[in-house]
XYZ file of C-alpha atoms in Angstrom:
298
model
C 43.614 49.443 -31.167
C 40.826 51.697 -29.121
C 38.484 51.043 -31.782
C 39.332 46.958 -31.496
C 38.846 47.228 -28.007
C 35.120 49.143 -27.983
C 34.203 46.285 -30.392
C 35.050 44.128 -27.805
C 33.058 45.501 -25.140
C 30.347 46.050 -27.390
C 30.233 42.580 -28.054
C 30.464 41.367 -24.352
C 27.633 43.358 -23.437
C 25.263 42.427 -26.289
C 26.059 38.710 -24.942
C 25.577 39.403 -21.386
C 22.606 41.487 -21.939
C 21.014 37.797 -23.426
C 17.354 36.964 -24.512
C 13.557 35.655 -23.474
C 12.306 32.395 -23.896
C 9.420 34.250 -25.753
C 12.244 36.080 -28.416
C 14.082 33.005 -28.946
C 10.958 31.220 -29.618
C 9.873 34.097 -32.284
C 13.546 34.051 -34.140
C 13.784 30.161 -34.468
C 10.301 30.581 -35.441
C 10.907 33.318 -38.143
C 13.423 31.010 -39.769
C 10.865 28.348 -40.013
C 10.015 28.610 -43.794
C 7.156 26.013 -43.902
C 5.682 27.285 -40.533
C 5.576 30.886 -41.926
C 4.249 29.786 -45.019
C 1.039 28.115 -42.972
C 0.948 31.182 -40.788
C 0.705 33.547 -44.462
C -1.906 30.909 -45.680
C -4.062 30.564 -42.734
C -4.214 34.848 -42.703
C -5.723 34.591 -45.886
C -8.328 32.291 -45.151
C -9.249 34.328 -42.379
C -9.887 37.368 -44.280
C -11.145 35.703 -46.821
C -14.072 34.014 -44.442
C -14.244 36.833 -42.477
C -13.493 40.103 -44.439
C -15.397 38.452 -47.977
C -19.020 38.568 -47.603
C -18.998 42.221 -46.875
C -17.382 42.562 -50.392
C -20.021 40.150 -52.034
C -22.816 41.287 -54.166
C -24.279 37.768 -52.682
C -25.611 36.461 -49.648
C -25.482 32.745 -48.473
C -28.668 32.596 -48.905
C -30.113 34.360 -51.926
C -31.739 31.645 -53.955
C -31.992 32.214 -57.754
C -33.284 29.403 -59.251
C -32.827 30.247 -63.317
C -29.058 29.835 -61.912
C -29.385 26.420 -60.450
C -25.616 24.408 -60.192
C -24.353 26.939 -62.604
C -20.509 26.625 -63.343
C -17.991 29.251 -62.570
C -18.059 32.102 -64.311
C -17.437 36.020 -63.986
C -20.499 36.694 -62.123
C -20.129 33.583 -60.171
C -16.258 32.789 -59.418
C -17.011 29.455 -58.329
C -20.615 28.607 -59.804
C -23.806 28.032 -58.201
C -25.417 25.136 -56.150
C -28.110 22.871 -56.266
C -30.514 26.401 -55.566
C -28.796 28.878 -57.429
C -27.074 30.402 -54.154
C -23.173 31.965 -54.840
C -20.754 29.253 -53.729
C -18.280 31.606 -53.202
C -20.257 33.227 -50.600
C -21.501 30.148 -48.968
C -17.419 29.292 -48.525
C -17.086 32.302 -46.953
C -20.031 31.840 -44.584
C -18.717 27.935 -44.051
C -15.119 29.341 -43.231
C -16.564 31.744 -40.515
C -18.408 28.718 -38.888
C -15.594 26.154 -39.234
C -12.978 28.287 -38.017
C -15.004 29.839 -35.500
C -15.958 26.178 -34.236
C -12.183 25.400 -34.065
C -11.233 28.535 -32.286
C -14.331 28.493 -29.622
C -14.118 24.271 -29.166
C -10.386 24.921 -28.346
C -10.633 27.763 -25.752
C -13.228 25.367 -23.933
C -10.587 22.339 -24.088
C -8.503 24.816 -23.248
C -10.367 26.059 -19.850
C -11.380 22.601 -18.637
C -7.826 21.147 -19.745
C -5.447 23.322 -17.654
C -7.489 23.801 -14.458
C -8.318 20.341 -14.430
C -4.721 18.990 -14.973
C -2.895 21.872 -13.433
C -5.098 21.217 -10.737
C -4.060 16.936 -10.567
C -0.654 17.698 -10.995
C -0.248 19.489 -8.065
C -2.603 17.827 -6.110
C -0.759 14.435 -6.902
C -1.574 11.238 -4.508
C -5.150 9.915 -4.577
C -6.872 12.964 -6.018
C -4.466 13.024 -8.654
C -5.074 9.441 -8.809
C -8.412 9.974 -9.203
C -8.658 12.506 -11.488
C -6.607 10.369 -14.019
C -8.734 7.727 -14.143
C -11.753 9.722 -14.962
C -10.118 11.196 -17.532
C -8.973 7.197 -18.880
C -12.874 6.686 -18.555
C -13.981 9.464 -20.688
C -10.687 7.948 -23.027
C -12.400 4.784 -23.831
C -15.394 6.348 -24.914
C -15.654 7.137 -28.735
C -15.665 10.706 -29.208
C -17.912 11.033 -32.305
C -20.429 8.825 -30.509
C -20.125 11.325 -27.170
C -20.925 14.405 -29.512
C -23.554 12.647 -30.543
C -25.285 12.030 -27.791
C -24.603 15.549 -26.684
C -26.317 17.034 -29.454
C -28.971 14.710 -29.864
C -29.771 15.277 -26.359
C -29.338 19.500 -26.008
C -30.452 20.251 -29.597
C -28.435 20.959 -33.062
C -27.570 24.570 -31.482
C -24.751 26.006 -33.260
C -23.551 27.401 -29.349
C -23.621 23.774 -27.593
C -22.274 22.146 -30.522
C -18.910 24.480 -29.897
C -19.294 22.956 -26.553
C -19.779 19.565 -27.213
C -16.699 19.557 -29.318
C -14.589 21.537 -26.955
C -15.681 18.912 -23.722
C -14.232 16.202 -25.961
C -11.136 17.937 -26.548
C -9.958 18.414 -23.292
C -8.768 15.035 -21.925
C -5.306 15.133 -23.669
C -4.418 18.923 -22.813
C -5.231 17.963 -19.288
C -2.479 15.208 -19.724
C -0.044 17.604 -21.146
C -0.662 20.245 -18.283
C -0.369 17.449 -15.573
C 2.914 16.525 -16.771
C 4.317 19.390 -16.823
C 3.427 20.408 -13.396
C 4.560 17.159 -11.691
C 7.974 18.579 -12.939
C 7.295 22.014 -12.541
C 6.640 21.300 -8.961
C 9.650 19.994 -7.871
C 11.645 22.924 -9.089
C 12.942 25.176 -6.638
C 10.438 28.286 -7.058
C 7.424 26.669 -6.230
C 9.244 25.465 -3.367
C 9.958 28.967 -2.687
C 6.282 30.096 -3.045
C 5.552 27.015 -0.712
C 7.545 28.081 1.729
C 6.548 31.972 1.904
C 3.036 30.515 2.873
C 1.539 31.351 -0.645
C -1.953 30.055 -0.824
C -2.861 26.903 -3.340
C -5.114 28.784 -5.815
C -1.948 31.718 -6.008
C 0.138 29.161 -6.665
C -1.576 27.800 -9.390
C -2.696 30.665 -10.712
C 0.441 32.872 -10.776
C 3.294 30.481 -10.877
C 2.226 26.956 -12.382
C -0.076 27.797 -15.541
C 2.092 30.430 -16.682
C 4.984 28.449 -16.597
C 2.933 25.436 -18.954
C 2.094 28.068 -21.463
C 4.496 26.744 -24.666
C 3.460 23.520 -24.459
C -0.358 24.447 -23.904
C 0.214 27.309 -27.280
C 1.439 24.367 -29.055
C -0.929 21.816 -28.592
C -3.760 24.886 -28.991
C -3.031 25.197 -32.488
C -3.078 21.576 -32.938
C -6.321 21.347 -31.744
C -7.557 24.152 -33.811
C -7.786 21.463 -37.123
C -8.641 18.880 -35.253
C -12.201 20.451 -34.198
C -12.584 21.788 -37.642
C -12.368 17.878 -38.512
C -15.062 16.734 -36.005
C -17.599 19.779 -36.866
C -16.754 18.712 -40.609
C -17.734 14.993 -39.827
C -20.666 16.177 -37.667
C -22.051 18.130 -40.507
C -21.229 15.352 -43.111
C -23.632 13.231 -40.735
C -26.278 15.491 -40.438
C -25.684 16.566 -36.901
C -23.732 19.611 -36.667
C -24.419 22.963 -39.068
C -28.060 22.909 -40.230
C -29.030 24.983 -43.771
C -29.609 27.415 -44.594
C -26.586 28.251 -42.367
C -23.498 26.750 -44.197
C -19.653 25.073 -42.877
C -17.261 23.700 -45.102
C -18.153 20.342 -43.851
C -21.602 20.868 -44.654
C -20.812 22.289 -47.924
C -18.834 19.029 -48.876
C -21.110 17.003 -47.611
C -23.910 18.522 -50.497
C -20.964 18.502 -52.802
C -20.391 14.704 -52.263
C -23.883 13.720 -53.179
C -23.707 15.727 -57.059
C -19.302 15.064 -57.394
C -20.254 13.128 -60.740
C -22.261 16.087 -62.302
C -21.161 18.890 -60.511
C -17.811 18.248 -59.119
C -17.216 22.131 -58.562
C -19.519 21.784 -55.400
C -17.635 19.611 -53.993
C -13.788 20.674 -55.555
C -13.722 24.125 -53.673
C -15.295 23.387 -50.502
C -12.903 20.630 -49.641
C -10.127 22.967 -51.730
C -10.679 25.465 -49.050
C -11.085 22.900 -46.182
C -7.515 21.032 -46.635
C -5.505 24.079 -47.106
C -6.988 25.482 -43.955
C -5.689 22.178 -42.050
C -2.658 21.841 -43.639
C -1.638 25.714 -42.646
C -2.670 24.893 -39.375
C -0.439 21.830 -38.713
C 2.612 23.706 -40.444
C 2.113 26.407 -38.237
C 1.470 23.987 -34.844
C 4.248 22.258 -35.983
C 6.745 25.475 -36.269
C 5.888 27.052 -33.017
C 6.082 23.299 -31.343
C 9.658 23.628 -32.550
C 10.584 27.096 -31.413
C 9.064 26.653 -27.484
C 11.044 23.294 -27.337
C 14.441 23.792 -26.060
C 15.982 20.693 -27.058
C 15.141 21.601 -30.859
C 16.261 25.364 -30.120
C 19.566 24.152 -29.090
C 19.888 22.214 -32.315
């Protein structure tokens, strides 16, 4: 009977002692099967781009020309292109730039996006006003067409053309973050903070952008494929990576023009490419499930 009884206290106090958004988020996640699976996928990738070339007896740009669009074989896993240069190596290289590009174009989207619409949110009437319409402006302008311009007009610089992609990836994280913070701002907290005479920016900066943080982690990793896909377009136009430097998009791009005789050049490239993507989306897709509280309660 004691021992019936301890179990019973031990079991009220596990329950009262409760959980964090963040460790509810992390088990519904670790039961996501598909959203691991990208998560296990996408780690290799990395290390493969980033952690490969120092294990290569290549580099991306050795040129041996008695090997010219050789096919895979044991000295070259994955053949040669059009110069004799390791393929497998130029992947690598291409995954460092792509992902790098994805990663660096999303923290700018991500810096311009939540100030900007954490900043309209709370500001609501005319300057939020305001602000939203700018943002519709930039909206109705074709994206590819902006980068363009951008890079026509700074230069093919690897450095602006992770800016370029980031300022056009911006406008709908600044719509996420201003919707959140219309209803965050209501709440009874922020009231609180009002009310103790906090100043705007400490506001802002302490209570609002915190607070927007699952839905801003979600759409982060969202973004993360979706600049890989514009750097890969870019590069398939001419405009983004320039050789001897290689991306995945530029590597696919070469591998397009010799598909008929050489379709390795263009079979691994784009092998490595949609993986990448897909892994991304099943894991932007798992942790958009575990932050949402709706699904969590399902």
């Amino acid at each position: 009977m004691g021992a019936l009884i301890d179990n019973t206290a031990n079991e009220a106090l596990t329950l009262e002692s409760g959980t964090s958004l963040w460790k509810d988020a992390w088990y519904h996640f670790t039961r996501n099967r598909l959203a691991l699976l990208g998560g296990c996928i996408f780690l290799v990738v990395f290390l493969f781009s980033f952690a490969g070339p120092w294990l290569s007896p290549y580099s991306y740009n050795d040129q041996d020309l008695s090997l010219v669009s050789q096919p895979p074989s044991k000295a070259h896993w994955m053949g040669t292109d059009n110069l004799g240069r390791d393929l497998c190596t130029r992947i690598m290289y291409g995954g460092r730039v792509s992902i790098g590009v994805g990663f660096a174009a999303t923290a700018v989207s991500l810096l311009i996006g939540v100030l900007y619409g954490t900043v309209s949110g709370y500001a609501g009437g005319k300057t939020d006003a305001l602000m939203m319409r700018i943002v519709d402006i930039l909206y109705a302008l074709p994206f590819t067409i902006f980068v363009i311009l951008l890079m026509v007009i700074f230069g093919r610089n690897i450095v602006l053309l992770f800016l370029a992609i980031g300022a056009v990836e911006w406008l709908t994280m600044a719509r996420i973050v201003r919707g959140q913070v219309l209803s965050l701002k209501k709440l009874e907290f922020i009231e609180a903070a009002v009310a103790l005479g906090l100043s705007r920016n400490r506001i802002i900066l302490r209570h609002l952008i915190p607070n927007v943080l699952g839905p801003v982690i979600v759409y982060a990793t969202l973004t993360v494929p979706s600049a890989m896909l514009l750097e890969a377009v870019l590069s398939f136009l001419g405009l983004g990576v320039q050789p001897p430097m290689s991306s995945w998009g530029l590597l696919i791009k070469d591998g397009s023009e010799m598909m008929e005789v050489y379709p390795w050049l263009l079979i691994f490239p784009a092998f490595f490419f949609s993986v990448t993507l897909f892994a991304l989306n099943f894991l932007g897709d798992g942790l958009r499930d575990a932050l949402d509280p709706q699904s969590a309660q399902d």
